[in-house]
Amino acid sequence: MPRRRKPPFPGLLAFDAVLRHGGCTEAGKALHLTQSAVSHRVAGLERHYGARLLERLTPGLRPTLAGKRLA
């Protein structure tokens, strides 16, 4: 059985912050990162799992079913 790679920890932190703060800009402020850096980290986590974790809305973000399971 092949070993699964561990999820990228910075992506998990960014994902958690986005859920807690309701968006990448606010999460970035909390993590002392730019909005772009938070978005890139979450995108890396989505690539790792092969699923969208966040639904982009106007305004804000909401977790998808996969995102809720990860949370």
PDB file of C-alpha atoms in Angstrom:
ATOM      1  CA  MET A   1       0.000   0.000   0.000  1.00  0.00           C
ATOM      2  CA  PRO A   2       1.501   3.394  -0.967  1.00  0.00           C
ATOM      3  CA  ARG A   3       2.185   5.909   1.773  1.00  0.00           C
ATOM      4  CA  ARG A   4       0.145   9.073   1.713  1.00  0.00           C
ATOM      5  CA  ARG A   5       2.013  12.312   1.950  1.00  0.00           C
ATOM      6  CA  LYS A   6       1.294  14.460   4.961  1.00  0.00           C
ATOM      7  CA  PRO A   7      -0.756  17.582   4.224  1.00  0.00           C
ATOM      8  CA  PRO A   8       1.220  20.825   4.116  1.00  0.00           C
ATOM      9  CA  PHE A   9       1.039  22.308   7.607  1.00  0.00           C
ATOM     10  CA  PRO A  10       1.083  25.974   6.446  1.00  0.00           C
ATOM     11  CA  GLY A  11      -1.922  25.177   4.262  1.00  0.00           C
ATOM     12  CA  LEU A  12      -3.787  23.696   7.207  1.00  0.00           C
ATOM     13  CA  LEU A  13      -3.067  26.785   9.306  1.00  0.00           C
ATOM     14  CA  ALA A  14      -4.233  29.065   6.500  1.00  0.00           C
ATOM     15  CA  PHE A  15      -7.380  27.001   5.925  1.00  0.00           C
ATOM     16  CA  ASP A  16      -8.236  27.111   9.628  1.00  0.00           C
ATOM     17  CA  ALA A  17      -7.670  30.882   9.752  1.00  0.00           C
ATOM     18  CA  VAL A  18      -9.880  31.439   6.702  1.00  0.00           C
ATOM     19  CA  LEU A  19     -12.689  29.504   8.363  1.00  0.00           C
ATOM     20  CA  ARG A  20     -12.291  31.363  11.657  1.00  0.00           C
ATOM     21  CA  HIS A  21     -12.029  34.835  10.099  1.00  0.00           C
ATOM     22  CA  GLY A  22     -14.339  34.442   7.113  1.00  0.00           C
ATOM     23  CA  GLY A  23     -11.919  35.335   4.353  1.00  0.00           C
ATOM     24  CA  CYS A  24      -8.340  35.376   3.125  1.00  0.00           C
ATOM     25  CA  THR A  25      -7.730  39.058   3.856  1.00  0.00           C
ATOM     26  CA  GLU A  26      -8.761  38.749   7.486  1.00  0.00           C
ATOM     27  CA  ALA A  27      -6.921  35.435   7.835  1.00  0.00           C
ATOM     28  CA  GLY A  28      -3.810  37.058   6.399  1.00  0.00           C
ATOM     29  CA  LYS A  29      -3.960  39.823   8.976  1.00  0.00           C
ATOM     30  CA  ALA A  30      -4.261  37.252  11.767  1.00  0.00           C
ATOM     31  CA  LEU A  31      -1.345  35.197  10.389  1.00  0.00           C
ATOM     32  CA  HIS A  32       0.761  38.233   9.429  1.00  0.00           C
ATOM     33  CA  LEU A  33       0.611  37.206   5.764  1.00  0.00           C
ATOM     34  CA  THR A  34      -0.744  38.791   2.626  1.00  0.00           C
ATOM     35  CA  GLN A  35      -4.113  37.755   1.240  1.00  0.00           C
ATOM     36  CA  SER A  36      -2.265  36.270  -1.734  1.00  0.00           C
ATOM     37  CA  ALA A  37      -0.041  34.114   0.494  1.00  0.00           C
ATOM     38  CA  VAL A  38      -3.078  32.745   2.317  1.00  0.00           C
ATOM     39  CA  SER A  39      -4.816  31.991  -1.006  1.00  0.00           C
ATOM     40  CA  HIS A  40      -1.735  30.177  -2.304  1.00  0.00           C
ATOM     41  CA  ARG A  41      -1.457  28.068   0.831  1.00  0.00           C
ATOM     42  CA  VAL A  42      -5.113  27.065   0.673  1.00  0.00           C
ATOM     43  CA  ALA A  43      -4.733  26.296  -3.048  1.00  0.00           C
ATOM     44  CA  GLY A  44      -1.791  24.017  -2.221  1.00  0.00           C
ATOM     45  CA  LEU A  45      -3.926  22.216   0.331  1.00  0.00           C
ATOM     46  CA  GLU A  46      -6.695  21.824  -2.265  1.00  0.00           C
ATOM     47  CA  ARG A  47      -4.149  20.335  -4.697  1.00  0.00           C
ATOM     48  CA  HIS A  48      -2.922  17.972  -1.996  1.00  0.00           C
ATOM     49  CA  TYR A  49      -6.421  16.624  -1.355  1.00  0.00           C
ATOM     50  CA  GLY A  50      -7.575  16.903  -4.969  1.00  0.00           C
ATOM     51  CA  ALA A  51     -10.762  18.688  -3.937  1.00  0.00           C
ATOM     52  CA  ARG A  52     -12.067  22.215  -3.549  1.00  0.00           C
ATOM     53  CA  LEU A  53     -12.174  23.034   0.136  1.00  0.00           C
ATOM     54  CA  LEU A  54     -13.693  26.496  -0.057  1.00  0.00           C
ATOM     55  CA  GLU A  55     -16.564  27.912  -2.038  1.00  0.00           C
ATOM     56  CA  ARG A  56     -15.817  31.461  -3.139  1.00  0.00           C
ATOM     57  CA  LEU A  57     -18.800  33.727  -2.466  1.00  0.00           C
ATOM     58  CA  THR A  58     -19.482  37.431  -2.588  1.00  0.00           C
ATOM     59  CA  PRO A  59     -18.700  38.348   0.120  1.00  0.00           C
ATOM     60  CA  GLY A  60     -16.485  35.798   1.816  1.00  0.00           C
ATOM     61  CA  LEU A  61     -15.838  32.089   1.669  1.00  0.00           C
ATOM     62  CA  ARG A  62     -17.696  29.003   2.827  1.00  0.00           C
ATOM     63  CA  PRO A  63     -16.344  25.466   3.238  1.00  0.00           C
ATOM     64  CA  THR A  64     -17.450  22.862   0.726  1.00  0.00           C
ATOM     65  CA  LEU A  65     -18.444  19.396   1.929  1.00  0.00           C
ATOM     66  CA  ALA A  66     -14.774  18.338   1.627  1.00  0.00           C
ATOM     67  CA  GLY A  67     -13.774  21.466   3.552  1.00  0.00           C
ATOM     68  CA  LYS A  68     -16.264  20.665   6.311  1.00  0.00           C
ATOM     69  CA  ARG A  69     -14.855  17.152   6.575  1.00  0.00           C
ATOM     70  CA  LEU A  70     -11.306  18.490   6.817  1.00  0.00           C
ATOM     71  CA  ALA A  71     -12.315  21.086   9.405  1.00  0.00           C
TER      72      ALA A  71
END
